[in-house]
mmCIF file of C-alpha atoms in Angstrom:
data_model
loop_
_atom_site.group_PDB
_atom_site.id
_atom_site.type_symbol
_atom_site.label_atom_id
_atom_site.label_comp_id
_atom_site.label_asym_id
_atom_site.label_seq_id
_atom_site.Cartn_x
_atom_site.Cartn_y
_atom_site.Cartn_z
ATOM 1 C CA UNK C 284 -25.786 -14.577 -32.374
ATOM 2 C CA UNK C 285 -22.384 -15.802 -32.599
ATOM 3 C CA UNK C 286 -20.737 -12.820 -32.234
ATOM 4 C CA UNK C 287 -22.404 -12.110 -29.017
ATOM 5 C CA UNK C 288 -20.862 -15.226 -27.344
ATOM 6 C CA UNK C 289 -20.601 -13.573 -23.560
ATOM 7 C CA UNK C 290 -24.060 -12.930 -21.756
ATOM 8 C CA UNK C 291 -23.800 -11.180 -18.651
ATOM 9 C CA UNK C 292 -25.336 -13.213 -15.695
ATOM 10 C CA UNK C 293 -26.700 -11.024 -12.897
ATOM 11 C CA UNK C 294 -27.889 -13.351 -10.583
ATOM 12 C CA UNK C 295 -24.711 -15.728 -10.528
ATOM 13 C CA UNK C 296 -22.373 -12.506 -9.832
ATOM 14 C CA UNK C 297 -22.538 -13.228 -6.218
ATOM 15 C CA UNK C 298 -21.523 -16.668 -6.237
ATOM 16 C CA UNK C 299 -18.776 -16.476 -9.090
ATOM 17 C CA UNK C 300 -17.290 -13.154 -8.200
ATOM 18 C CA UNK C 301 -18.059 -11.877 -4.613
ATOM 19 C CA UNK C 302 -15.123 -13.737 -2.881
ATOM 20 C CA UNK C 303 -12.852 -12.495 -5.553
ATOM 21 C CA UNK C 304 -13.607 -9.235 -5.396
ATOM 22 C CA UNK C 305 -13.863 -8.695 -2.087
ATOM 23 C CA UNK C 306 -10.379 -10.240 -2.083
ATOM 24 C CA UNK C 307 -9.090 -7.745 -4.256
ATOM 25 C CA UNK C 308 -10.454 -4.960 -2.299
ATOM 26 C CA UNK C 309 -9.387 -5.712 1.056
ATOM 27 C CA UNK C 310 -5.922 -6.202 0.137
ATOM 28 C CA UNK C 311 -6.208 -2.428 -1.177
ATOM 29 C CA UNK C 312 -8.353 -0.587 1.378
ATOM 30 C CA UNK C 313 -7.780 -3.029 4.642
ATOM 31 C CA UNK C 314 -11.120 -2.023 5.764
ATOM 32 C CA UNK C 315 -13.766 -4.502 6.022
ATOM 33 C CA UNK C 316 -16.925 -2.247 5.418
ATOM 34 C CA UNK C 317 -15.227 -0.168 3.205
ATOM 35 C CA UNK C 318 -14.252 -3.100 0.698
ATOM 36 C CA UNK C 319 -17.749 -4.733 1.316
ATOM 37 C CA UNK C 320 -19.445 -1.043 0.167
ATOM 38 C CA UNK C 321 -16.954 -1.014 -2.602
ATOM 39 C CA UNK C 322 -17.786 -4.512 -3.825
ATOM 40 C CA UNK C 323 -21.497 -3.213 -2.950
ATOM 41 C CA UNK C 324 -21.185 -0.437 -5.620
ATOM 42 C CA UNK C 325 -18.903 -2.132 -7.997
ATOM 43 C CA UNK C 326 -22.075 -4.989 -8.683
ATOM 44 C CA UNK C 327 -25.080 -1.759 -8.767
ATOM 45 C CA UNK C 328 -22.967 0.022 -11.087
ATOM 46 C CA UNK C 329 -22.469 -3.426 -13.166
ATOM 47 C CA UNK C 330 -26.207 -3.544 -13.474
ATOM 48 C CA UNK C 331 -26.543 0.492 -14.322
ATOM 49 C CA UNK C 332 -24.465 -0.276 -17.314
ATOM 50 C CA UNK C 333 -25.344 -3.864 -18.276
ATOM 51 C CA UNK C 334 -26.118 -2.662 -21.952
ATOM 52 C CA UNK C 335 -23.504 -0.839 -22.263
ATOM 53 C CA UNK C 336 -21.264 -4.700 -21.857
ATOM 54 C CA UNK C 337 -19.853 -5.251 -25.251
ATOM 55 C CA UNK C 338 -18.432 -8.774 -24.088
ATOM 56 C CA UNK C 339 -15.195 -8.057 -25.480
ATOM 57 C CA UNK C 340 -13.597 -9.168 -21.929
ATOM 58 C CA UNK C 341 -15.021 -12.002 -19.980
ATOM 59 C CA UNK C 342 -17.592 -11.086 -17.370
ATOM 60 C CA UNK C 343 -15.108 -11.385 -14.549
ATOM 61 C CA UNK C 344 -12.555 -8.692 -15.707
ATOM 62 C CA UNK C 345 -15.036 -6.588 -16.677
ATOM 63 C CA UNK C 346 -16.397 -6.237 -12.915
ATOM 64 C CA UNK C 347 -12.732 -5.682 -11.479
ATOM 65 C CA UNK C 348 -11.990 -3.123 -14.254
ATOM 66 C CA UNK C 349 -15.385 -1.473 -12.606
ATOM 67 C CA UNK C 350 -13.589 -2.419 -9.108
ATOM 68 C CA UNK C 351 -10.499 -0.870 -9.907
ATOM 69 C CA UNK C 352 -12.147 2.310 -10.914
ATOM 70 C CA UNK C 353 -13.909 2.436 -7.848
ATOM 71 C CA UNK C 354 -10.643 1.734 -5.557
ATOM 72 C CA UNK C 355 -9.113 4.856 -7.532
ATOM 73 C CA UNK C 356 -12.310 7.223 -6.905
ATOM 74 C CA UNK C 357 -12.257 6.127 -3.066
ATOM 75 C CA UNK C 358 -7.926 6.926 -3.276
ATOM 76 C CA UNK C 359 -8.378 10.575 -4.746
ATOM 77 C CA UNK C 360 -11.268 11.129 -2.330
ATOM 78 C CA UNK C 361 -8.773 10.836 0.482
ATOM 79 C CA UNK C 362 -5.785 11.972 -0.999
ATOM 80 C CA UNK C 363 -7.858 14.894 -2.275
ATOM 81 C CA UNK C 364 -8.815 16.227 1.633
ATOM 82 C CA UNK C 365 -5.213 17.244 1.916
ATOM 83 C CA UNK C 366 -4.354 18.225 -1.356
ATOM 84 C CA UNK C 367 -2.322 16.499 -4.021
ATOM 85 C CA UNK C 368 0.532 19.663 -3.707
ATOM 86 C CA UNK C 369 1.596 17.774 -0.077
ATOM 87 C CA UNK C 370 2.118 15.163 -1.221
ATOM 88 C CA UNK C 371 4.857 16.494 -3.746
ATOM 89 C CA UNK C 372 6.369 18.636 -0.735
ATOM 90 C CA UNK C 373 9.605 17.423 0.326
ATOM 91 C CA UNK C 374 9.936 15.786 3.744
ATOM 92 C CA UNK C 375 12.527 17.806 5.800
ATOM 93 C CA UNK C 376 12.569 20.361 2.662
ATOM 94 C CA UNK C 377 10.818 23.779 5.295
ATOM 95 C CA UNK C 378 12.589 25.358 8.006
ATOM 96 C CA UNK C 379 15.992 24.989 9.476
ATOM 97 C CA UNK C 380 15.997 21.408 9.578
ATOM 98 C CA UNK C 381 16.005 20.985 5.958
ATOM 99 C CA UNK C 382 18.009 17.939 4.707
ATOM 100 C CA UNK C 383 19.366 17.151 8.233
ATOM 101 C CA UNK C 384 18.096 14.484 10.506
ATOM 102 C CA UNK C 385 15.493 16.420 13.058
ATOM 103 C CA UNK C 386 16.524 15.671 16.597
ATOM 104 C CA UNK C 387 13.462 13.447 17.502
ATOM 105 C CA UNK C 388 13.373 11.138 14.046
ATOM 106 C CA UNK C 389 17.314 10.258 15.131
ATOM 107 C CA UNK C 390 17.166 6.785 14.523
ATOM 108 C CA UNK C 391 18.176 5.018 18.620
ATOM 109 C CA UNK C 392 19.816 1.785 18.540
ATOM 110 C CA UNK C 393 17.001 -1.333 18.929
ATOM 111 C CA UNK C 394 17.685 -3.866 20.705
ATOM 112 C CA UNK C 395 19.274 -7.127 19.697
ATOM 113 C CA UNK C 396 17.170 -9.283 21.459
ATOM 114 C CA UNK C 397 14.519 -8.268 18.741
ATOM 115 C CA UNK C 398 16.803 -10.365 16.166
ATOM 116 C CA UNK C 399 15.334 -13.602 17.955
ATOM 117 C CA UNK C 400 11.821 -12.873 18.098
ATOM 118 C CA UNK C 401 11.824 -11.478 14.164
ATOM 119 C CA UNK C 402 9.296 -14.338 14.063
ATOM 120 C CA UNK C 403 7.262 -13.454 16.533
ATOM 121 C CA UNK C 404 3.788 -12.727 15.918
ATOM 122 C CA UNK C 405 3.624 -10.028 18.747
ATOM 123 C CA UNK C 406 6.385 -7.811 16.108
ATOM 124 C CA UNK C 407 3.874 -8.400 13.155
ATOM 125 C CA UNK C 408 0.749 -6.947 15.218
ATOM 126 C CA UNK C 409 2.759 -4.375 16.037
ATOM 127 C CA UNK C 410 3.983 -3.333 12.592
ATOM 128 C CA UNK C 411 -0.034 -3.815 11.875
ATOM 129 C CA UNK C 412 -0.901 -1.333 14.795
ATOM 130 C CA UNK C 413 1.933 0.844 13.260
ATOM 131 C CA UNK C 414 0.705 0.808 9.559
ATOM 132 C CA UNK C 415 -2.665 1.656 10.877
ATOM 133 C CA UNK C 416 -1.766 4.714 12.120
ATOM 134 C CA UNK C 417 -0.107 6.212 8.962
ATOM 135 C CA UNK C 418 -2.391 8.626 6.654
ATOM 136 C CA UNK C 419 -5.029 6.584 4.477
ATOM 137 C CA UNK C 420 -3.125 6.965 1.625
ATOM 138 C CA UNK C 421 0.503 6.292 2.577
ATOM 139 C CA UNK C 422 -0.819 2.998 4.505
ATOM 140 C CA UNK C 423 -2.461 2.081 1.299
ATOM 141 C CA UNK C 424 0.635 2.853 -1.128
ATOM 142 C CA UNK C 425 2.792 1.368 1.448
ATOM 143 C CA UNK C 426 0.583 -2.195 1.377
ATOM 144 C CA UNK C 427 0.536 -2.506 -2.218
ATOM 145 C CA UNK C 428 3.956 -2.128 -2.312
ATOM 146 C CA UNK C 429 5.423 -4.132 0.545
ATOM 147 C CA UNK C 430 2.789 -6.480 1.466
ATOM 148 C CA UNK C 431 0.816 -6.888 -2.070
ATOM 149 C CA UNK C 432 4.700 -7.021 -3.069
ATOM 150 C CA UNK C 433 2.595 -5.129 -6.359
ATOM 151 C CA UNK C 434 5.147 -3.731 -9.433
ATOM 152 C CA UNK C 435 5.379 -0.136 -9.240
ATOM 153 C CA UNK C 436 4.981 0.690 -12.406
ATOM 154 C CA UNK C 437 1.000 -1.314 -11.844
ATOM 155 C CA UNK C 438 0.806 0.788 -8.482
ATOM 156 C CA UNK C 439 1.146 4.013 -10.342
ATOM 157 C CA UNK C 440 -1.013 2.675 -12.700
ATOM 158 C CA UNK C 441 -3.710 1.965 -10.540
ATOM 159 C CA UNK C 442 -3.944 4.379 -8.765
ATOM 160 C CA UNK C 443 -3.260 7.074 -11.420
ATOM 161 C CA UNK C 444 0.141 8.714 -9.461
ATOM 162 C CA UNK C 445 4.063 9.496 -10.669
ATOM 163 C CA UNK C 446 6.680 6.934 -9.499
ATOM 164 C CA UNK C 447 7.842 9.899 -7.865
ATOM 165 C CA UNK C 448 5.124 10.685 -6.011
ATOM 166 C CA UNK C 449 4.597 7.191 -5.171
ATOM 167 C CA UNK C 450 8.236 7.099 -3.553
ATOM 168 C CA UNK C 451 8.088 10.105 -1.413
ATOM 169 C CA UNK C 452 4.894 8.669 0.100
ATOM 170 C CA UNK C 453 6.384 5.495 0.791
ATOM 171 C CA UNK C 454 9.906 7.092 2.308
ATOM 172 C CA UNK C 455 7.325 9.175 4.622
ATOM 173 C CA UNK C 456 5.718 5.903 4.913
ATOM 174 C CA UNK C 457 8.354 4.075 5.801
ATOM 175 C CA UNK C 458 10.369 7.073 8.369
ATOM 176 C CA UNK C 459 6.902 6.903 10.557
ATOM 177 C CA UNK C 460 6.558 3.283 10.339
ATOM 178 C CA UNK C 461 10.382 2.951 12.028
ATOM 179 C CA UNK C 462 9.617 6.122 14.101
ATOM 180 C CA UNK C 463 6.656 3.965 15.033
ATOM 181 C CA UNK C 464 8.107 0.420 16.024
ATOM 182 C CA UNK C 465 10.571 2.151 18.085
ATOM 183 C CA UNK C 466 8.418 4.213 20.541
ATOM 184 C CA UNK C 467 6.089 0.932 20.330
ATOM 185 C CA UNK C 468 8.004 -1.977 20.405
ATOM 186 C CA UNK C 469 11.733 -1.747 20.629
ATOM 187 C CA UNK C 470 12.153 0.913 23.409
ATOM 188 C CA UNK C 471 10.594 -1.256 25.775
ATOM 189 C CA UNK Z 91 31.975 16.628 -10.413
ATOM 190 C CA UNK Z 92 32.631 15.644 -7.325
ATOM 191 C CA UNK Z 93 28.906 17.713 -5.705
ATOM 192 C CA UNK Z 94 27.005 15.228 -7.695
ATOM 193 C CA UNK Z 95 27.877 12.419 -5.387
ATOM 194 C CA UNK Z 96 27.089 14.217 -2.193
ATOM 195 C CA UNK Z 97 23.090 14.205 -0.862
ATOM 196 C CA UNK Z 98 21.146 15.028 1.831
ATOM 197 C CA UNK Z 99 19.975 12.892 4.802
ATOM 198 C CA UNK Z 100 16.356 12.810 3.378
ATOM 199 C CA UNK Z 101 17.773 11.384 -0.056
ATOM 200 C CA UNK Z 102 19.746 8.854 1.319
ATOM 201 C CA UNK Z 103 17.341 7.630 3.091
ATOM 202 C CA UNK Z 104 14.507 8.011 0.163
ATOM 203 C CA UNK Z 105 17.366 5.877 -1.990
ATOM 204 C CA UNK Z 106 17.932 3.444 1.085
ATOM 205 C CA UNK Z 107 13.930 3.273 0.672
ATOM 206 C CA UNK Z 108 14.012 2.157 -2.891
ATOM 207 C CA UNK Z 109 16.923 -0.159 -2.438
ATOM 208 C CA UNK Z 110 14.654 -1.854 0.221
ATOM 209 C CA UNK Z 111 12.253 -3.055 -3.091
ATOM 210 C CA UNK Z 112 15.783 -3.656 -4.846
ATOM 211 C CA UNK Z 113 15.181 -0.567 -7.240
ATOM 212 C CA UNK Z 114 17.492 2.180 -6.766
ATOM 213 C CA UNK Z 115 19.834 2.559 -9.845
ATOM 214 C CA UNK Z 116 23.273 1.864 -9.699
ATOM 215 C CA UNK Z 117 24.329 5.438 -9.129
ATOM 216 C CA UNK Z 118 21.992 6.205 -6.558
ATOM 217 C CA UNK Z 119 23.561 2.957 -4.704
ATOM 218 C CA UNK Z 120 27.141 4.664 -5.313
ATOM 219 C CA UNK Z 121 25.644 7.871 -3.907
ATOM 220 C CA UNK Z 122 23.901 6.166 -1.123
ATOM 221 C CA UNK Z 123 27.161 4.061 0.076
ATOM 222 C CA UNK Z 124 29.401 7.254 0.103
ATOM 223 C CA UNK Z 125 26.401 9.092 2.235
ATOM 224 C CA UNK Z 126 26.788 6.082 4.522
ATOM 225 C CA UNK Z 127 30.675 6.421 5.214
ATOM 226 C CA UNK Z 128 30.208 9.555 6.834
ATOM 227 C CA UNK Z 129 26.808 9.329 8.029
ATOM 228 C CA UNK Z 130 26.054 6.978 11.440
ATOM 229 C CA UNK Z 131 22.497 8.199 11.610
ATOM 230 C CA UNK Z 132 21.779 7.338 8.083
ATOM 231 C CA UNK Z 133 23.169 3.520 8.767
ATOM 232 C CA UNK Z 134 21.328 2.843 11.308
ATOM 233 C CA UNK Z 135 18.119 4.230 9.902
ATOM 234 C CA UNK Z 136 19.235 1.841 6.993
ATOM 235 C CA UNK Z 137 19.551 -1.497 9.220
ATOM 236 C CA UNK Z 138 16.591 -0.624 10.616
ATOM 237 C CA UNK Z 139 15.034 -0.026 7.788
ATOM 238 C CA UNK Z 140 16.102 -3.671 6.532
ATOM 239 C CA UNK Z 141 14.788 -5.477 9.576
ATOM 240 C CA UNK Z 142 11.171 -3.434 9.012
ATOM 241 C CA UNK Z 143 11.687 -4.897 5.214
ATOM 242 C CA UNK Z 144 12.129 -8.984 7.121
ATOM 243 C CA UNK Z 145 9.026 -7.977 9.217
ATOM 244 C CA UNK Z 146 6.890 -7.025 6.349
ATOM 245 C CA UNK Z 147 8.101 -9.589 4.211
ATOM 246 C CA UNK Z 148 6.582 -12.231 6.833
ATOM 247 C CA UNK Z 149 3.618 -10.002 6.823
ATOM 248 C CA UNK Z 150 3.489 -10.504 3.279
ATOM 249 C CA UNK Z 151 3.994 -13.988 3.476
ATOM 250 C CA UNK Z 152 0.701 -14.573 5.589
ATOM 251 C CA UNK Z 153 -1.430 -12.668 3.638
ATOM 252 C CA UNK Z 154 -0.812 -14.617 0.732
ATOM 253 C CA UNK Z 155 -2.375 -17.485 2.466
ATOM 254 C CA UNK Z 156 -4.993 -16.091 3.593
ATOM 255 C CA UNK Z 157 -7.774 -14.451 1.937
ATOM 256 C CA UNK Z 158 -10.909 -12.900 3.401
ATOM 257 C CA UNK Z 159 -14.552 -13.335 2.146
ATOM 258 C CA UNK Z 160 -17.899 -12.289 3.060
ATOM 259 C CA UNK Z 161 -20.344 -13.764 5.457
ATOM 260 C CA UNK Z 162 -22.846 -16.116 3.548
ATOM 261 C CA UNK Z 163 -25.553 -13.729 5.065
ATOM 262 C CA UNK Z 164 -23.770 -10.356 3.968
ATOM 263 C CA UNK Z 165 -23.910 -12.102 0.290
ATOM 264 C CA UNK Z 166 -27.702 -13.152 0.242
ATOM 265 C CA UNK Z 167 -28.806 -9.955 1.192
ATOM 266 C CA UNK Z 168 -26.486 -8.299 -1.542
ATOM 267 C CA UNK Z 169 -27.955 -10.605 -3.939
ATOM 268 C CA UNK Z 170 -31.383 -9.853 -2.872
ATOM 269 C CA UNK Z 171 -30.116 -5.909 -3.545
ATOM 270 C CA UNK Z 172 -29.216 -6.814 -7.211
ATOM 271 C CA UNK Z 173 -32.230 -8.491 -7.708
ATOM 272 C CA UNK Z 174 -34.650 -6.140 -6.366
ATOM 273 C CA UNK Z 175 -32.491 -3.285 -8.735
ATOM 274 C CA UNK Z 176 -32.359 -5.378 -11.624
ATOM 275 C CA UNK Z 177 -36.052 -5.939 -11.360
ATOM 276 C CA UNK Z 178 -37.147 -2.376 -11.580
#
């Protein structure tokens, strides 16, 4: 028996791991249903493959490595609707505009009054408004990144992209997140 | 020679980007600084790209501290659903 020291423990998954997990899965997906239905799934499919637990890890990483795959599955969903090959497409690469700034994404000068209110939590709702309203998956790159403060190389990992690929997303990220706070926020 | 140190808008701002998470090489930083003697647009899209960097980094800084869980009613009802599964 000694070589089967870890037992998985069914009925004490909710009160070990739930917290954690859901943890984990907010800070990726910023959704509350959607991280509850992926903690949801990540314990039934736990159970599905129960016997198939070799206890080399402990309990505990073994249901985040199941997380993890299920954070990736919901990523390529998304990213899939659009097509990986956009991703790869260069910003300002079609048309005339190509490599120039386009007249409307001109950065305008903001306001130095903003400098004073940097800690204001008015700005920070605002930047949360403004993340909201990128794609799916450049607002979840872009959280990982910045607000995760994740590695890169772990990102890419994760969520199975190029550090390539994950830069371009977060430059187009990042170009209609400042595109963003200025119509919103410093304008006025 | 020389064409190797001139870019685009779109890459100066991609390295100006990556310089934001302190990891643009050291010859993307040389290629970025020349784009940015020449190019006003490109600096201020760079400040401002600093101050959204002090923004997120308080961002950052409050999610750290706190972290979300699930109602104790969303978690007996979830362990009800495991046990009725792991009954059948």
């Amino acid at each position: 028996m000694s070589e089967n020291q870890i037992v998985l423990n069914p009925d004490e998954w909710i009160d070990k791991y739930a917290d954690y997990l859901f943890n984990y899965a907010i800070t990726r997906v910023n959704d509350y249903d959607l991280a509850k239905d992926l903690v949801q799934e990540t314990f039934f499919a736990g159970l599905k493959s129960a016997k198939n637990f070799e206890g080399k890890a402990s309990e505990k990483t073994w249901l985040v490595s199941i997380l993890k795959r299920k954070v990736i599955d919901h990523y390529r969903k998304i990213n899939s609707i659009k097509g990986q090959a956009e991703v790869k497409m260069n910003f300002y690469e079609n048309g005339e505009n190509e490599g120039s700034w386009i007249e409307e994404r001109v950065p305008q000068s903001w306001d130095n009054e903003t400098e004073k209110s940097i800690e204001n939590d008015e700005l920070k709702k605002q930047l949360e408004h403004c993340i909201n309203q990128l794609p799916q998956k450049y607002a979840i790159v872009f959280r990982m990144k910045t607000i995760q403060e994740i590695e890169t190389e772990e990102i890419c990992k994760e969520l199975d992209i190029t550090a390539s690929n994950l830069w371009v997303m977060i430059h187009r990220a990042r170009t209609q997140l400042r595109k963003c706070m200025e119509d919103n926020w410093f304008k006025k | 020679m020389f064409k190797r140190f001139l870019i685009s808008c779109d890459k100066a701002t991609t390295i100006c980007d990556k310089s934001q998470y302190k990891e643009a090489t050291f010859f993307e930083l040389i290629q970025l600084n020349l784009h940015l003697v020449f190019c006003k647009f490109c600096g201020l899209y760079s400040k401002q790209n600093t101050k959204l960097s002090e923004i997120c980094k308080q961002k950052a800084l409050d999610s750290k501290q706190k972290s979300q869980c699930l109602s104790t009613k969303e978690k007996e009802l979830l362990k009800q659903q495991l046990k009725e599964i792991n009954s059948n």
